[in-house]
Amino acid sequence: MFLLHEYDIFWTFLIIASLIPILAFWISGLLAPVSEGPEKLSSYEFGYRTPWGELGLQFRIRYYMFALVFVVFDVETVFLYPWAMSFDVLGVSVFIEAFIFVLILVVGLVYAWRKGALEWS
């Protein structure tokens, strides 16, 4: 027999988790100052304009690529952790799958290295 009262904690959590962001956006909409002017309504270009009309501040994409490569390889190690904890139970087939997974990571690392994404300056 399917009993709904067993899922009361789940439904309570789901409702609270749905209401928190909705209430946060609603409250910030009430409390935020409204200041619409010509600068706020204009389109934003990369950098900022100086009085001479030039673009002043430019960011190199290399910093973002370095951070992206770091996050990708950092997250992939999280996937390897459960496998390493149960290595003795899983067997040879899972070892081969994990080896292929690590090989794909190494190919991605070599590609990023050759493209210069790991260069800081």
PDB file of C-alpha atoms in Angstrom:
ATOM      1  CA  MET A   1       0.000   0.000   0.000  1.00  0.00           C
ATOM      2  CA  PHE A   2       1.292   3.419  -0.961  1.00  0.00           C
ATOM      3  CA  LEU A   3       1.304   5.723   2.053  1.00  0.00           C
ATOM      4  CA  LEU A   4       1.602   9.438   1.398  1.00  0.00           C
ATOM      5  CA  HIS A   5       2.457  10.346   4.975  1.00  0.00           C
ATOM      6  CA  GLU A   6       5.849   8.655   4.529  1.00  0.00           C
ATOM      7  CA  TYR A   7       6.787  11.452   2.143  1.00  0.00           C
ATOM      8  CA  ASP A   8       5.791  14.384   4.365  1.00  0.00           C
ATOM      9  CA  ILE A   9       9.412  15.399   4.950  1.00  0.00           C
ATOM     10  CA  PHE A  10      10.111  15.330   1.211  1.00  0.00           C
ATOM     11  CA  TRP A  11       7.106  17.499   0.350  1.00  0.00           C
ATOM     12  CA  THR A  12       7.911  19.916   3.182  1.00  0.00           C
ATOM     13  CA  PHE A  13      11.492  20.233   1.965  1.00  0.00           C
ATOM     14  CA  LEU A  14      10.333  20.693  -1.643  1.00  0.00           C
ATOM     15  CA  ILE A  15       7.898  23.456  -0.701  1.00  0.00           C
ATOM     16  CA  ILE A  16      10.430  25.289   1.469  1.00  0.00           C
ATOM     17  CA  ALA A  17      13.149  24.924  -1.181  1.00  0.00           C
ATOM     18  CA  SER A  18      10.765  26.394  -3.766  1.00  0.00           C
ATOM     19  CA  LEU A  19       9.571  29.255  -1.588  1.00  0.00           C
ATOM     20  CA  ILE A  20      12.986  30.544  -0.451  1.00  0.00           C
ATOM     21  CA  PRO A  21      14.179  31.779  -3.893  1.00  0.00           C
ATOM     22  CA  ILE A  22      10.727  33.111  -4.763  1.00  0.00           C
ATOM     23  CA  LEU A  23      10.579  35.088  -1.522  1.00  0.00           C
ATOM     24  CA  ALA A  24      14.161  36.299  -1.958  1.00  0.00           C
ATOM     25  CA  PHE A  25      13.412  37.709  -5.418  1.00  0.00           C
ATOM     26  CA  TRP A  26      10.129  39.212  -4.263  1.00  0.00           C
ATOM     27  CA  ILE A  27      11.700  40.930  -1.243  1.00  0.00           C
ATOM     28  CA  SER A  28      14.647  42.238  -3.272  1.00  0.00           C
ATOM     29  CA  GLY A  29      12.187  43.622  -5.817  1.00  0.00           C
ATOM     30  CA  LEU A  30      10.371  45.501  -3.056  1.00  0.00           C
ATOM     31  CA  LEU A  31      13.471  46.842  -1.327  1.00  0.00           C
ATOM     32  CA  ALA A  32      15.721  47.631  -4.306  1.00  0.00           C
ATOM     33  CA  PRO A  33      15.841  51.249  -5.423  1.00  0.00           C
ATOM     34  CA  VAL A  34      14.510  51.947  -8.892  1.00  0.00           C
ATOM     35  CA  SER A  35      16.770  54.271 -10.844  1.00  0.00           C
ATOM     36  CA  GLU A  36      16.327  54.120 -14.571  1.00  0.00           C
ATOM     37  CA  GLY A  37      18.389  56.574 -16.526  1.00  0.00           C
ATOM     38  CA  PRO A  38      19.967  56.784 -19.938  1.00  0.00           C
ATOM     39  CA  GLU A  39      23.130  54.996 -18.775  1.00  0.00           C
ATOM     40  CA  LYS A  40      21.250  52.137 -17.192  1.00  0.00           C
ATOM     41  CA  LEU A  41      19.096  51.632 -20.275  1.00  0.00           C
ATOM     42  CA  SER A  42      22.049  51.752 -22.709  1.00  0.00           C
ATOM     43  CA  SER A  43      23.703  48.585 -23.933  1.00  0.00           C
ATOM     44  CA  TYR A  44      26.840  47.490 -22.128  1.00  0.00           C
ATOM     45  CA  GLU A  45      30.020  47.074 -24.117  1.00  0.00           C
ATOM     46  CA  PHE A  46      33.159  45.270 -23.009  1.00  0.00           C
ATOM     47  CA  GLY A  47      35.271  47.569 -20.856  1.00  0.00           C
ATOM     48  CA  TYR A  48      34.422  51.135 -20.028  1.00  0.00           C
ATOM     49  CA  ARG A  49      34.477  54.325 -22.060  1.00  0.00           C
ATOM     50  CA  THR A  50      36.985  57.022 -21.259  1.00  0.00           C
ATOM     51  CA  PRO A  51      36.266  60.686 -22.002  1.00  0.00           C
ATOM     52  CA  TRP A  52      38.172  60.187 -25.268  1.00  0.00           C
ATOM     53  CA  GLY A  53      35.845  57.401 -26.393  1.00  0.00           C
ATOM     54  CA  GLU A  54      38.317  54.526 -26.166  1.00  0.00           C
ATOM     55  CA  LEU A  55      37.732  51.230 -24.478  1.00  0.00           C
ATOM     56  CA  GLY A  56      39.832  51.294 -21.348  1.00  0.00           C
ATOM     57  CA  LEU A  57      39.767  48.047 -19.406  1.00  0.00           C
ATOM     58  CA  GLN A  58      40.068  44.736 -21.206  1.00  0.00           C
ATOM     59  CA  PHE A  59      40.370  41.318 -19.641  1.00  0.00           C
ATOM     60  CA  ARG A  60      42.303  38.470 -21.155  1.00  0.00           C
ATOM     61  CA  ILE A  61      40.293  35.359 -21.860  1.00  0.00           C
ATOM     62  CA  ARG A  62      43.264  33.266 -20.763  1.00  0.00           C
ATOM     63  CA  TYR A  63      42.463  33.804 -17.066  1.00  0.00           C
ATOM     64  CA  TYR A  64      38.938  32.515 -17.563  1.00  0.00           C
ATOM     65  CA  MET A  65      40.159  29.530 -19.560  1.00  0.00           C
ATOM     66  CA  PHE A  66      42.642  28.685 -16.813  1.00  0.00           C
ATOM     67  CA  ALA A  67      39.854  28.801 -14.220  1.00  0.00           C
ATOM     68  CA  LEU A  68      37.541  26.734 -16.418  1.00  0.00           C
ATOM     69  CA  VAL A  69      40.156  24.030 -16.968  1.00  0.00           C
ATOM     70  CA  PHE A  70      40.820  23.954 -13.216  1.00  0.00           C
ATOM     71  CA  VAL A  71      37.125  23.546 -12.392  1.00  0.00           C
ATOM     72  CA  VAL A  72      36.652  20.795 -14.984  1.00  0.00           C
ATOM     73  CA  PHE A  73      39.557  18.715 -13.711  1.00  0.00           C
ATOM     74  CA  ASP A  74      38.667  19.415 -10.091  1.00  0.00           C
ATOM     75  CA  VAL A  75      35.106  18.176 -10.591  1.00  0.00           C
ATOM     76  CA  GLU A  76      36.304  15.101 -12.460  1.00  0.00           C
ATOM     77  CA  THR A  77      38.376  14.029  -9.459  1.00  0.00           C
ATOM     78  CA  VAL A  78      35.157  14.026  -7.436  1.00  0.00           C
ATOM     79  CA  PHE A  79      33.819  11.364  -9.810  1.00  0.00           C
ATOM     80  CA  LEU A  80      36.902   9.222  -9.205  1.00  0.00           C
ATOM     81  CA  TYR A  81      36.640   9.298  -5.421  1.00  0.00           C
ATOM     82  CA  PRO A  82      33.714   6.815  -5.012  1.00  0.00           C
ATOM     83  CA  TRP A  83      35.383   4.480  -7.472  1.00  0.00           C
ATOM     84  CA  ALA A  84      38.621   4.575  -5.486  1.00  0.00           C
ATOM     85  CA  MET A  85      36.800   3.843  -2.234  1.00  0.00           C
ATOM     86  CA  SER A  86      35.141   0.700  -3.607  1.00  0.00           C
ATOM     87  CA  PHE A  87      37.913  -0.430  -5.935  1.00  0.00           C
ATOM     88  CA  ASP A  88      38.328  -3.891  -4.368  1.00  0.00           C
ATOM     89  CA  VAL A  89      34.610  -4.723  -4.665  1.00  0.00           C
ATOM     90  CA  LEU A  90      33.853  -3.569  -8.213  1.00  0.00           C
ATOM     91  CA  GLY A  91      36.123  -5.742 -10.333  1.00  0.00           C
ATOM     92  CA  VAL A  92      38.094  -5.514 -13.540  1.00  0.00           C
ATOM     93  CA  SER A  93      35.371  -4.111 -15.814  1.00  0.00           C
ATOM     94  CA  VAL A  94      34.954  -1.028 -13.648  1.00  0.00           C
ATOM     95  CA  PHE A  95      38.739  -0.625 -13.567  1.00  0.00           C
ATOM     96  CA  ILE A  96      38.789  -0.594 -17.370  1.00  0.00           C
ATOM     97  CA  GLU A  97      35.968   1.982 -17.451  1.00  0.00           C
ATOM     98  CA  ALA A  98      37.793   4.182 -14.956  1.00  0.00           C
ATOM     99  CA  PHE A  99      41.002   3.815 -16.968  1.00  0.00           C
ATOM    100  CA  ILE A 100      39.171   5.005 -20.104  1.00  0.00           C
ATOM    101  CA  PHE A 101      37.729   7.907 -18.095  1.00  0.00           C
ATOM    102  CA  VAL A 102      41.200   8.943 -16.878  1.00  0.00           C
ATOM    103  CA  LEU A 103      42.555   8.537 -20.407  1.00  0.00           C
ATOM    104  CA  ILE A 104      39.915  10.960 -21.711  1.00  0.00           C
ATOM    105  CA  LEU A 105      40.935  13.391 -18.958  1.00  0.00           C
ATOM    106  CA  VAL A 106      44.587  13.095 -19.954  1.00  0.00           C
ATOM    107  CA  VAL A 107      43.706  13.745 -23.608  1.00  0.00           C
ATOM    108  CA  GLY A 108      41.801  16.868 -22.510  1.00  0.00           C
ATOM    109  CA  LEU A 109      44.731  17.994 -20.388  1.00  0.00           C
ATOM    110  CA  VAL A 110      47.184  17.544 -23.275  1.00  0.00           C
ATOM    111  CA  TYR A 111      44.828  19.457 -25.577  1.00  0.00           C
ATOM    112  CA  ALA A 112      44.530  22.331 -23.091  1.00  0.00           C
ATOM    113  CA  TRP A 113      48.298  22.326 -22.601  1.00  0.00           C
ATOM    114  CA  ARG A 114      48.993  22.489 -26.333  1.00  0.00           C
ATOM    115  CA  LYS A 115      46.455  25.278 -26.841  1.00  0.00           C
ATOM    116  CA  GLY A 116      48.151  27.309 -24.101  1.00  0.00           C
ATOM    117  CA  ALA A 117      45.193  27.334 -21.728  1.00  0.00           C
ATOM    118  CA  LEU A 118      47.503  26.477 -18.824  1.00  0.00           C
ATOM    119  CA  GLU A 119      49.762  29.484 -19.425  1.00  0.00           C
ATOM    120  CA  TRP A 120      49.137  32.169 -16.819  1.00  0.00           C
ATOM    121  CA  SER A 121      50.790  35.181 -18.476  1.00  0.00           C
TER     122      SER A 121
END
